[in-house]
Short mmCIF file of C-alpha atoms and ligand atoms in Angstrom, two decimals:
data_model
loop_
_atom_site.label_atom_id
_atom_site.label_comp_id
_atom_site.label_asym_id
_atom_site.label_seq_id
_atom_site.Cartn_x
_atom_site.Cartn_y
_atom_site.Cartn_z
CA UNK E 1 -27.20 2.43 13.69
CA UNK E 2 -25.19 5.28 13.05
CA UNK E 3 -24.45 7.49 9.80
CA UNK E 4 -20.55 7.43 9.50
CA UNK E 5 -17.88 9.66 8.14
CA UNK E 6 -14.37 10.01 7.26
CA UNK E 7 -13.25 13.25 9.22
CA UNK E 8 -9.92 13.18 8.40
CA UNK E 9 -7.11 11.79 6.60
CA UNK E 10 -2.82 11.89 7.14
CA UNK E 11 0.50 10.69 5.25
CA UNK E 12 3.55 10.62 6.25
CA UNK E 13 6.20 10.30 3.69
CA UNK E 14 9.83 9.57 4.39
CA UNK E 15 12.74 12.16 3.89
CA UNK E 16 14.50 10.10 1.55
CA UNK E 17 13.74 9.23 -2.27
CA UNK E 18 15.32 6.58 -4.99
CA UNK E 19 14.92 7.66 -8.35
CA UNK E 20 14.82 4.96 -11.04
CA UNK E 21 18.27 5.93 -12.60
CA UNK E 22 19.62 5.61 -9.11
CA UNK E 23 18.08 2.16 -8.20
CA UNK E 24 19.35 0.85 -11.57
CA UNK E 25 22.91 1.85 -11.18
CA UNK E 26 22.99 -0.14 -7.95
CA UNK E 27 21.03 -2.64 -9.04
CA UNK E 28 23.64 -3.37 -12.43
CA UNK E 29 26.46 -2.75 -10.47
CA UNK E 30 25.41 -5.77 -8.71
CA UNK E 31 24.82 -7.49 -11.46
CA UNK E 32 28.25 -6.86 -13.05
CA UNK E 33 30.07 -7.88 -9.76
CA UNK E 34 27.77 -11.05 -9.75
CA UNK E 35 28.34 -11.75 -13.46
CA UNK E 36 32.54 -11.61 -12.95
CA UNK E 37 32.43 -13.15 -9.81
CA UNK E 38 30.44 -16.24 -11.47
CA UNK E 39 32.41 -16.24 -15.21
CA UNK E 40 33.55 -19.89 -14.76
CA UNK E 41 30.31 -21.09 -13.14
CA UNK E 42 28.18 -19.01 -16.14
CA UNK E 43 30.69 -20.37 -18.85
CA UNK E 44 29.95 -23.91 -17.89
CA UNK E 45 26.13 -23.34 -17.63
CA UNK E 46 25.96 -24.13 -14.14
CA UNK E 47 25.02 -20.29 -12.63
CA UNK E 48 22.73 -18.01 -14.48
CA UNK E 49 24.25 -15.14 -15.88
CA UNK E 50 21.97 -11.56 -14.27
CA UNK E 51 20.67 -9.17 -16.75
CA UNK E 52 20.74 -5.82 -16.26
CA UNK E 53 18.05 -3.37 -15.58
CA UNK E 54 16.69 -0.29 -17.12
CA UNK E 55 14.41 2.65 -15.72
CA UNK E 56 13.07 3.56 -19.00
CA UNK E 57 11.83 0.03 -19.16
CA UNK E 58 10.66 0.43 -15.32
CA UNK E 59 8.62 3.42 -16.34
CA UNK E 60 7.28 2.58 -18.96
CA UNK E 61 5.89 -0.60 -17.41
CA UNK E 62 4.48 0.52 -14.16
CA UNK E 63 4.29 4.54 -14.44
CA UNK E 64 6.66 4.27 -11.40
CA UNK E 65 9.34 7.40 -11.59
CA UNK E 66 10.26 7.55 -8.18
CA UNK E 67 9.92 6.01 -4.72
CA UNK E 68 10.09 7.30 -1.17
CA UNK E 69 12.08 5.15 1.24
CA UNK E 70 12.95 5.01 5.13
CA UNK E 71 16.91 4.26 3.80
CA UNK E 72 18.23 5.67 0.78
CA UNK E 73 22.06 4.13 1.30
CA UNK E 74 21.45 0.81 2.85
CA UNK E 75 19.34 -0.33 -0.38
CA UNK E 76 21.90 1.38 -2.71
CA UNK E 77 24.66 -0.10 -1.52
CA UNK E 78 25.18 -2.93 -3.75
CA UNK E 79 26.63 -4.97 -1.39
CA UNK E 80 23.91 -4.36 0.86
CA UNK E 81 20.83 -4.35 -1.57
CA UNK E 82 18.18 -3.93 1.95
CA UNK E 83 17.54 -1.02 3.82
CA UNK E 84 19.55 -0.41 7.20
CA UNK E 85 17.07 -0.15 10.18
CA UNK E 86 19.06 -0.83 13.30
CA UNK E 87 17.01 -2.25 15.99
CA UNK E 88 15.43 -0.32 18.85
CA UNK E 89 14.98 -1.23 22.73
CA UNK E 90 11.85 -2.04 23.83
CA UNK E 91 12.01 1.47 25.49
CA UNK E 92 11.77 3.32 22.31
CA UNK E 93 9.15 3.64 19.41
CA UNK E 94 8.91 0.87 16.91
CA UNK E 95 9.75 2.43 13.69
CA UNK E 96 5.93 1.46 12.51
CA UNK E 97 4.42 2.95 15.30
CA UNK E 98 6.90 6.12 14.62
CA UNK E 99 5.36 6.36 11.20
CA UNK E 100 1.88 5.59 12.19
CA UNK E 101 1.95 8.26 14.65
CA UNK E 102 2.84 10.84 12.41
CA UNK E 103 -0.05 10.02 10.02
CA UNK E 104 -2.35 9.53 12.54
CA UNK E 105 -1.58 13.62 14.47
CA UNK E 106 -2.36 14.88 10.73
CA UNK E 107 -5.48 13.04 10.49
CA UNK E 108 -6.75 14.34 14.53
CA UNK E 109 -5.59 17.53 13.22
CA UNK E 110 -7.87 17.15 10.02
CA UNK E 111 -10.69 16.04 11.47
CA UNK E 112 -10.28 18.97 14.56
CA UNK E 113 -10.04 16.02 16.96
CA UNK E 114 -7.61 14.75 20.01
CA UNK E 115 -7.00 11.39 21.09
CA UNK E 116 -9.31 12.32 23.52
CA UNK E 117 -12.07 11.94 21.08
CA UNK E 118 -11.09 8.74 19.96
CA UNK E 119 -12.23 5.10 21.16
CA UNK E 120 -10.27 2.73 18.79
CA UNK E 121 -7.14 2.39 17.15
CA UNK E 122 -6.48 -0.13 14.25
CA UNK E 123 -3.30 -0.55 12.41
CA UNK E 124 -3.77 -2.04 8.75
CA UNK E 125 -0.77 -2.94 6.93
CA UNK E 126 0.79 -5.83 4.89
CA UNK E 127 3.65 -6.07 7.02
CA UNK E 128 4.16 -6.12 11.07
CA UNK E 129 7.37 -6.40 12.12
CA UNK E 130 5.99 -7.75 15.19
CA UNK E 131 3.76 -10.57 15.97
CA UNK E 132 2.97 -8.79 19.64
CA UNK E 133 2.25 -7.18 21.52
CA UNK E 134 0.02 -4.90 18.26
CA UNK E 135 1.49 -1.79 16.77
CA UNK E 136 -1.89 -0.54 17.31
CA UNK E 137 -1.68 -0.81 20.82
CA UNK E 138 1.81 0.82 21.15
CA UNK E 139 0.39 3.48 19.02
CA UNK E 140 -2.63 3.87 20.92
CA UNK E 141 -0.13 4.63 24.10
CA UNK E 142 1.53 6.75 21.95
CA UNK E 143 -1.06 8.96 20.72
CA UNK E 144 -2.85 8.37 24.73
CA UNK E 145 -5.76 6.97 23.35
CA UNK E 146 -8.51 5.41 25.41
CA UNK E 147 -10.38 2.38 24.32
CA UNK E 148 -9.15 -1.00 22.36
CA UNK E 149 -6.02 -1.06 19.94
CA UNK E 150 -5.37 -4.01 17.16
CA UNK E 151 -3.78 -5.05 14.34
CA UNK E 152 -4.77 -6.35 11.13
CA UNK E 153 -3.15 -7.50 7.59
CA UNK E 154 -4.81 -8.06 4.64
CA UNK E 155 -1.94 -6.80 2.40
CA UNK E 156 -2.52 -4.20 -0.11
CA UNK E 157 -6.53 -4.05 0.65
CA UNK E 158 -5.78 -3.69 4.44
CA UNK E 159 -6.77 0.35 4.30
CA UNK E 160 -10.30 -0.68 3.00
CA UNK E 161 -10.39 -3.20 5.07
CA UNK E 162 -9.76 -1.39 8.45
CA UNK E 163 -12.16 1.13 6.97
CA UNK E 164 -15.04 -1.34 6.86
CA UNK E 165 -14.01 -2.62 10.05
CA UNK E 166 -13.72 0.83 11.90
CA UNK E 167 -16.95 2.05 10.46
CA UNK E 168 -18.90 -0.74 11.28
CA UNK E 169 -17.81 -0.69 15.05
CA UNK E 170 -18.70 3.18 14.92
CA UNK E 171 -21.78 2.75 13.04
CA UNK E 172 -22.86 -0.10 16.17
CA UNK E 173 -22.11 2.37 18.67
CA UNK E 174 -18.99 0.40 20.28
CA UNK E 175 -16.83 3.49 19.01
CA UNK E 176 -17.02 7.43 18.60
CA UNK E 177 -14.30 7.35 16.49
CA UNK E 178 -11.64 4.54 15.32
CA UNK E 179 -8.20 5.89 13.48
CA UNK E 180 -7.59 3.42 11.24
CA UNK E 181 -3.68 3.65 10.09
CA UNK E 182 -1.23 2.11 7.53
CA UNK E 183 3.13 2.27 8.23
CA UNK E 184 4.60 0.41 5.41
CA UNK E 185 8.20 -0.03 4.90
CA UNK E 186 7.54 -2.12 1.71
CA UNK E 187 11.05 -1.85 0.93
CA UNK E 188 12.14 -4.83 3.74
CA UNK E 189 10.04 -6.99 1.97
CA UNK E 190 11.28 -6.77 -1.51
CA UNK E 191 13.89 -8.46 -3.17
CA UNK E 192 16.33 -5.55 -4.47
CA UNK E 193 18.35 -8.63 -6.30
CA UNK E 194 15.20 -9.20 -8.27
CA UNK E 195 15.33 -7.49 -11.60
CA UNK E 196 11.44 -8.43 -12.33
CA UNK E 197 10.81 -6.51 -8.88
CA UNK E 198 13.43 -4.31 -7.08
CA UNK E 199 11.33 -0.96 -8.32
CA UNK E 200 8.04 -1.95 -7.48
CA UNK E 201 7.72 -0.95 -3.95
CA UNK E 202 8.23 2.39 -1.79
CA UNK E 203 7.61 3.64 2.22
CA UNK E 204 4.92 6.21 3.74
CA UNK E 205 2.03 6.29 5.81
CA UNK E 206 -1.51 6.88 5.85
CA UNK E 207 -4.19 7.44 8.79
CA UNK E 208 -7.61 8.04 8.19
CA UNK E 209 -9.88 9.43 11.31
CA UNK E 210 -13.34 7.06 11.14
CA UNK E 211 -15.94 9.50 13.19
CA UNK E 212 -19.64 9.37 14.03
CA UNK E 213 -21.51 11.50 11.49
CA UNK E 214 -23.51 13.46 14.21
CA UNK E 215 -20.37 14.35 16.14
CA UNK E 216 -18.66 15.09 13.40
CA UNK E 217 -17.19 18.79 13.27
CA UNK E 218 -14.30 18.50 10.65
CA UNK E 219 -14.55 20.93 7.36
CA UNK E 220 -12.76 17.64 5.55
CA UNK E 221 -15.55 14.81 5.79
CA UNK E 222 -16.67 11.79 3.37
CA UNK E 223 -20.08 10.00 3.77
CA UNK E 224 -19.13 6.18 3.98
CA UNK E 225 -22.30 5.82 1.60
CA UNK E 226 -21.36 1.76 1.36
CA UNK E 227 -18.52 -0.87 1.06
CA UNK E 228 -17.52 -4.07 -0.28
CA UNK E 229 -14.97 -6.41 0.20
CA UNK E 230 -13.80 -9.45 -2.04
CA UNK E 231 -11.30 -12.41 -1.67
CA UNK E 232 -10.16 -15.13 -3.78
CA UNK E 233 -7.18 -17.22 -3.06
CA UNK E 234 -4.14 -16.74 -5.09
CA UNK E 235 -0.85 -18.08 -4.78
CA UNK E 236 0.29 -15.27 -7.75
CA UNK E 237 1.42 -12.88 -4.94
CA UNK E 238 2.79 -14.72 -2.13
CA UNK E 239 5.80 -13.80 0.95
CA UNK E 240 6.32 -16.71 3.13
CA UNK E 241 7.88 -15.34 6.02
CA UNK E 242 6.86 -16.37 9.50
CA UNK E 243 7.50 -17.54 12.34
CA UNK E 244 7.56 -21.06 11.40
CA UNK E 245 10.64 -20.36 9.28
CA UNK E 246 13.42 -21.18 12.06
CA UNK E 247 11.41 -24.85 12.27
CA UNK E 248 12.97 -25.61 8.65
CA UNK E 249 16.53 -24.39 8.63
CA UNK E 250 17.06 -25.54 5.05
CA UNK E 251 14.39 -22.68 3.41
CA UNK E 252 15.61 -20.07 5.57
CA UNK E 253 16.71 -16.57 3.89
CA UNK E 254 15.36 -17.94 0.48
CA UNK E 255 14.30 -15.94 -2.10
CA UNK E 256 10.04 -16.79 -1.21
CA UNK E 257 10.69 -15.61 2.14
CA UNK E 258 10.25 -11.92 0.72
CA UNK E 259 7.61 -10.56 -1.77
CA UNK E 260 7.23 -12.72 -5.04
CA UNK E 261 5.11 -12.35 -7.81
CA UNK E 262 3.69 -13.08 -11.16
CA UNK E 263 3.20 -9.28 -12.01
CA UNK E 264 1.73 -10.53 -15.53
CA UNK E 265 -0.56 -13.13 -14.41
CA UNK E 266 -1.73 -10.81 -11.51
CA UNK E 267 -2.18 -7.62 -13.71
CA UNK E 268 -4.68 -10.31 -16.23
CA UNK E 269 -6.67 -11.57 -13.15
CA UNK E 270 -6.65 -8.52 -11.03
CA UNK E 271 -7.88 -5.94 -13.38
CA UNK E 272 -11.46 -7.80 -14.33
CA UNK E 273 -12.04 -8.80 -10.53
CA UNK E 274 -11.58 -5.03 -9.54
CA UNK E 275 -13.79 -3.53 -12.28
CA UNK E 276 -16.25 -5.81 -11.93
CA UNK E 277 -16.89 -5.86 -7.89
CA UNK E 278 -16.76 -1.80 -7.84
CA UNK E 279 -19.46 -1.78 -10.63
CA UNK E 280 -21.51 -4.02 -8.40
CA UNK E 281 -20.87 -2.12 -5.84
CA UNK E 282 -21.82 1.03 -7.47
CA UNK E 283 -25.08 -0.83 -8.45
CA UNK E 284 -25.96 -2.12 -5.62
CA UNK E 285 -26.43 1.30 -4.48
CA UNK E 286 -28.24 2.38 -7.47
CA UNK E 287 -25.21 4.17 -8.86
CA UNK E 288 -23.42 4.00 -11.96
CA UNK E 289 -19.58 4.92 -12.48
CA UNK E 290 -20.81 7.95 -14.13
CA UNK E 291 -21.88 8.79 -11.57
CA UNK E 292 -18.07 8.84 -9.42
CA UNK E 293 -16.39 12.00 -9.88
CA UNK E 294 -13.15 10.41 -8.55
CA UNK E 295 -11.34 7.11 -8.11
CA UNK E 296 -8.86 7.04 -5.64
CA UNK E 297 -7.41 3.34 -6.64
CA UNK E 298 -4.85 1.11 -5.30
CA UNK E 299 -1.22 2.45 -6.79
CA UNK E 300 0.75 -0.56 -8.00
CA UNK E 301 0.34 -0.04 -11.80
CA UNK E 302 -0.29 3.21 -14.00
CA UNK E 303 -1.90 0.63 -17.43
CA UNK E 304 -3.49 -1.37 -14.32
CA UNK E 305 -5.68 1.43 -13.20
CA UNK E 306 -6.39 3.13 -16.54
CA UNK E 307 -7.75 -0.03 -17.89
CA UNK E 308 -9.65 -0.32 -14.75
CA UNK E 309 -11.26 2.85 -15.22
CA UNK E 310 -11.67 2.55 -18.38
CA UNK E 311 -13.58 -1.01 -18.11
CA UNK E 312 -15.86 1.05 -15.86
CA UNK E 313 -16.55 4.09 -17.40
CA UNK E 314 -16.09 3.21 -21.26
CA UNK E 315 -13.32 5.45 -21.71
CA UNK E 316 -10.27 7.10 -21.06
CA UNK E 317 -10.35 9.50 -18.00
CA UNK E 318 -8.46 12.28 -17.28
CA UNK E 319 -5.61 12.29 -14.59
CA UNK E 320 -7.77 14.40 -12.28
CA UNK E 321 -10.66 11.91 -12.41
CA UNK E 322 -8.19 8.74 -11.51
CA UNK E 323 -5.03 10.32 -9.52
CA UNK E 324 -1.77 8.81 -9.55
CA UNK E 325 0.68 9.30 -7.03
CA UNK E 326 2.70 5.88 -8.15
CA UNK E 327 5.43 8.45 -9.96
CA UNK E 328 6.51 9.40 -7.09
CA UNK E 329 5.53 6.91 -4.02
CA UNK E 330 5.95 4.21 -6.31
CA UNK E 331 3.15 1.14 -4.32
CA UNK E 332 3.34 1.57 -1.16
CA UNK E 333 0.75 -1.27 -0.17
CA UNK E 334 -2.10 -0.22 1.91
CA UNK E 335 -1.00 3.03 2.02
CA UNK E 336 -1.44 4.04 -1.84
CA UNK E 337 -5.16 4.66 -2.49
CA UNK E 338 -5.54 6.60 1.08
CA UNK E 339 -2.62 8.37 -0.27
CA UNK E 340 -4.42 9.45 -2.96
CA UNK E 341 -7.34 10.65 -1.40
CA UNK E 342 -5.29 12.67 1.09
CA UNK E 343 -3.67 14.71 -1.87
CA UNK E 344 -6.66 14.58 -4.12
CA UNK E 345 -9.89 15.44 -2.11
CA UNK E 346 -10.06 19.24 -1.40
CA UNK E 347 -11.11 20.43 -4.55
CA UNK E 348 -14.15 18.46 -4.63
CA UNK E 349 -16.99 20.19 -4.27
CA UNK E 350 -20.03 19.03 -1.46
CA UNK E 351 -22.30 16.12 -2.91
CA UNK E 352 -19.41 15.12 -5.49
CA UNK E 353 -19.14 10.94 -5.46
CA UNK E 354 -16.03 9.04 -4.85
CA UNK E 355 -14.65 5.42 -4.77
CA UNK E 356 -11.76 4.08 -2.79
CA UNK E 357 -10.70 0.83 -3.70
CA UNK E 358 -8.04 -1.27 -2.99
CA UNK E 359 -6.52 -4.52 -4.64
CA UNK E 360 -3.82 -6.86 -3.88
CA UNK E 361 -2.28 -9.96 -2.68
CA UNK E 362 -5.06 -12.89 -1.11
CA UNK E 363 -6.35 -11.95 -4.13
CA UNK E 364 -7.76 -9.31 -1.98
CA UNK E 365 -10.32 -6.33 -3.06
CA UNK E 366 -12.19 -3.55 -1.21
CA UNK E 367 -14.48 -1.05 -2.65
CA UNK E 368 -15.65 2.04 -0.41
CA UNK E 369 -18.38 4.37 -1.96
CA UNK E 370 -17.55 8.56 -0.37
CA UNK E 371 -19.61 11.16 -0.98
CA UNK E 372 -18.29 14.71 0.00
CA UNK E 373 -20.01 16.59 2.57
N1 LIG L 401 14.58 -4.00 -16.67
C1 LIG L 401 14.56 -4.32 -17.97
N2 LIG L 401 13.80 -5.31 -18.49
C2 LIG L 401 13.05 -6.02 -17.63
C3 LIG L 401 13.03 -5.74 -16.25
C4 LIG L 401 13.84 -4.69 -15.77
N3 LIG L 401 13.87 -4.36 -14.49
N4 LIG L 401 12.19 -6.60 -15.64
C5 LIG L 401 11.69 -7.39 -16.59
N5 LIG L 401 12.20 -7.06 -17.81
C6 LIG L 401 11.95 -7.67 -19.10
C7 LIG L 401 11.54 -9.12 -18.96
O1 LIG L 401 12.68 -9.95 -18.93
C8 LIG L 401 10.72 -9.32 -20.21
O2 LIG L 401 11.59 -9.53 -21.31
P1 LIG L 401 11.17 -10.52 -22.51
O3 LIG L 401 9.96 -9.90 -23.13
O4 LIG L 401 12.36 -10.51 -23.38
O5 LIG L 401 10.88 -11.84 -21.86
C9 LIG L 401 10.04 -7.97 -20.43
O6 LIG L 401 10.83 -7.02 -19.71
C10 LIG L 401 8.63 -7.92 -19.92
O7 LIG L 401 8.59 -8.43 -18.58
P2 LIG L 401 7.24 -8.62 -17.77
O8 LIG L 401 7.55 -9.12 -16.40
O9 LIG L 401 6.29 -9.40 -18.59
O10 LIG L 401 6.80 -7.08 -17.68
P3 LIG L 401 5.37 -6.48 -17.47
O11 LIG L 401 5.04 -5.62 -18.60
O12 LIG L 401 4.36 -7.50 -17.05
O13 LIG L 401 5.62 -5.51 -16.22
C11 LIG L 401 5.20 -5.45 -13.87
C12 LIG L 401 6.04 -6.03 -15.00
C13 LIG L 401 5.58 -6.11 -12.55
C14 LIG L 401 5.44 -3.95 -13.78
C15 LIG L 401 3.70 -5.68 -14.16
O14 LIG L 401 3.48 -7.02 -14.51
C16 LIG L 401 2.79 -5.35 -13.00
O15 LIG L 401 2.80 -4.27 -12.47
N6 LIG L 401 1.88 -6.28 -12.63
C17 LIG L 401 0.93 -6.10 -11.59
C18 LIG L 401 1.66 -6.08 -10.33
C19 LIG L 401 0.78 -5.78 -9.16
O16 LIG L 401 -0.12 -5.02 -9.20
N7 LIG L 401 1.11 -6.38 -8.08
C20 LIG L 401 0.44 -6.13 -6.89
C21 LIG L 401 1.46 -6.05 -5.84
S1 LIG L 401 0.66 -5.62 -4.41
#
């Protein structure tokens, strides 16, 4: 068995950002046209009359300021409400593998590797817009990487996920190195009609270079001292597009077709699970969270993570000790916690403890213990 180590890590964020002030004024603009455009209908008590939204209420809720996104106009445009993505021939780049790509060359570049030095490619994201053939393999040609290429989805865990998965292939020997990567355009999948929603969700990129610990040359590496993974069905945060859709004509384009959720029921359930399985994690391995110098947690809620640090620790932290990029990347899914640990990890000093965890729909939960070498 081999010792394994992150070597390197990459993000790609998109050109374009939506603050909350602009989101809202598209958002009630739509709401006013809906509104007059159903008078009669809401006067008889037949349609439901929209209420507007608000981006102090959206900060002060989620901590989100900001969001990143692969089409500013095509979600502002209140008639639109969705980004604009025209398609691409099967000649060009999928716009995931596009995004992946660009990660992934700033995680090689990280770690001091080529694709050369790599045996694996796995792309780990909540949504593909392709059942086949994998992003990861059209990435993998892409980057001109040798070895075996798939995909994988467990929604907002899937970066903790791949990383288990990676390191245990390179820890068997089957792999030098895997890059595990997450594209998310989060902002197809989200209801911009949805006043309870439409700010939750942004775009970006992560990759995150899984090496052998004895080939290892990068200036940039983690330990993977351990990790854990945790599911537990849920129906709280659900999207029930597929492929089976066209077979019932009658539920196609509805509303469930595109993320839903019960934000407060999720936040109640999520929290405990969360705190709980990283502080059995962290004793598991003889550790306590005193012990972590940093948490680099799933971004989907600022309260959300300080009450999960502070279930674990006892107290408040400070910002350094818990980062938050949600202000400005708003969650973008897999991608968040890696996120954080790209833009959060070089001050560390060698030895210092860290924990990566990630949390979302399934219910799904992954803990992975770093230590900085
Ligand atoms: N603008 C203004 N008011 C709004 C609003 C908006 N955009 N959206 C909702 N409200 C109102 C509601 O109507 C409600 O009003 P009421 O008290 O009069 O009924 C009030 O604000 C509170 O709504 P609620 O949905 O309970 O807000 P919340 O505090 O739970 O925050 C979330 C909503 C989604 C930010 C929060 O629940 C959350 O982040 N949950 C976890 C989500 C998560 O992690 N999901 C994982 C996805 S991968």
């Amino acid at each position: 068995m081999h010792n394994v180590v992150i070597s390197g890590t990459g993000l790609f964020t998109p050109a374009q950002s939506i603050s909350n002030e602009e989101l809202v004024e598209s958002f009630n603009t739509w709401v006013q046209q809906f509104n007059a455009d159903n008078a009669d209908a809401i006067e008889r008590g037949e349609v439901e009359a929209q209420a507007e939204s608000n981006a102090a209420f959206i900060e002060k809720a989620s901590g989100i300021k900001s969001r990143f996104v692969m089409d500013k106009a095509g979600i502002l445009d209140p008639q639109r409400m969705k980004p604009l993505l025209p398609e691409r021939s099967n000649e060009e780049q999928s716009i995931l593998c596009e995004m992946a790509v660009s990660a992934a060359l700033m995680a090689l570049q990280r770690a001091g590797r080529t694709a050369a030095d790599v045996d694996g490619v796995i792309v780990a994201c909540s949504n593909l817009q392709r059942p086949y053939p994998a992003i990861a393999i059209e990435v993998q040609a892409a980057l001109g990487i040798q070895g075996f290429a798939f995909d994988m989805n467990v929604a907002c865990s899937s970066a903790t996920f791949g990383i288990q998965t990676a390191a245990n292939s390179v820890q068997l020997g089957q792999a030098r190195a895997v890059l595990m990567v997450n594209p998310e355009v989060c902002t197809a999948h989200l209801n911009f009609r949805d006043r309870d929603s439409h700010f939750i969700f942004g775009d970006g990129a992560t990759a995150v270079l899984i090496e052998r610990a004895d080939l290892a040359t990068s200036a940039h590496q983690f330990e993977i001292v351990s990790s854990k993974l945790l599911t537990q069905f849920s129906n709280n945060i659900r999207n029930n597009f597929g492929f089976l859709n066209r077979t019932a004509e009658d539920g196609e384009g509805a509303a469930d077709k595109l993320f839903v959720q019960e934000g407060r029921k999720v936040f109640r359930e999520v929290c405990p699970m969360v705190a709980e399985l990283i502080a059995q994690h962290l004793a598991e391995n003889d550790l306590q969270a005193s012990d972590v110098r940093r948490f680099w947690l799933h971004q989907a809620n600022l309260s959300m993570n300080h009450l999960i640090v502070k279930k674990l620790v006892g107290h408040e932290v400070a910002e350094e000790d818990a980062p938050v990029i949600l202000d400005r990347y708003a969650n973008t899914s897999s991608a968040g916690s890696v996120i954080a640990l790209h833009l959060y990890q070089d001050d560390l000093p060698k030895g210092a403890l860290g924990v990566l965890s990630s949390f979302g729909a399934g219910y799904s939960i992954g803990s992975v213990i770093l230590r900085k070498l």
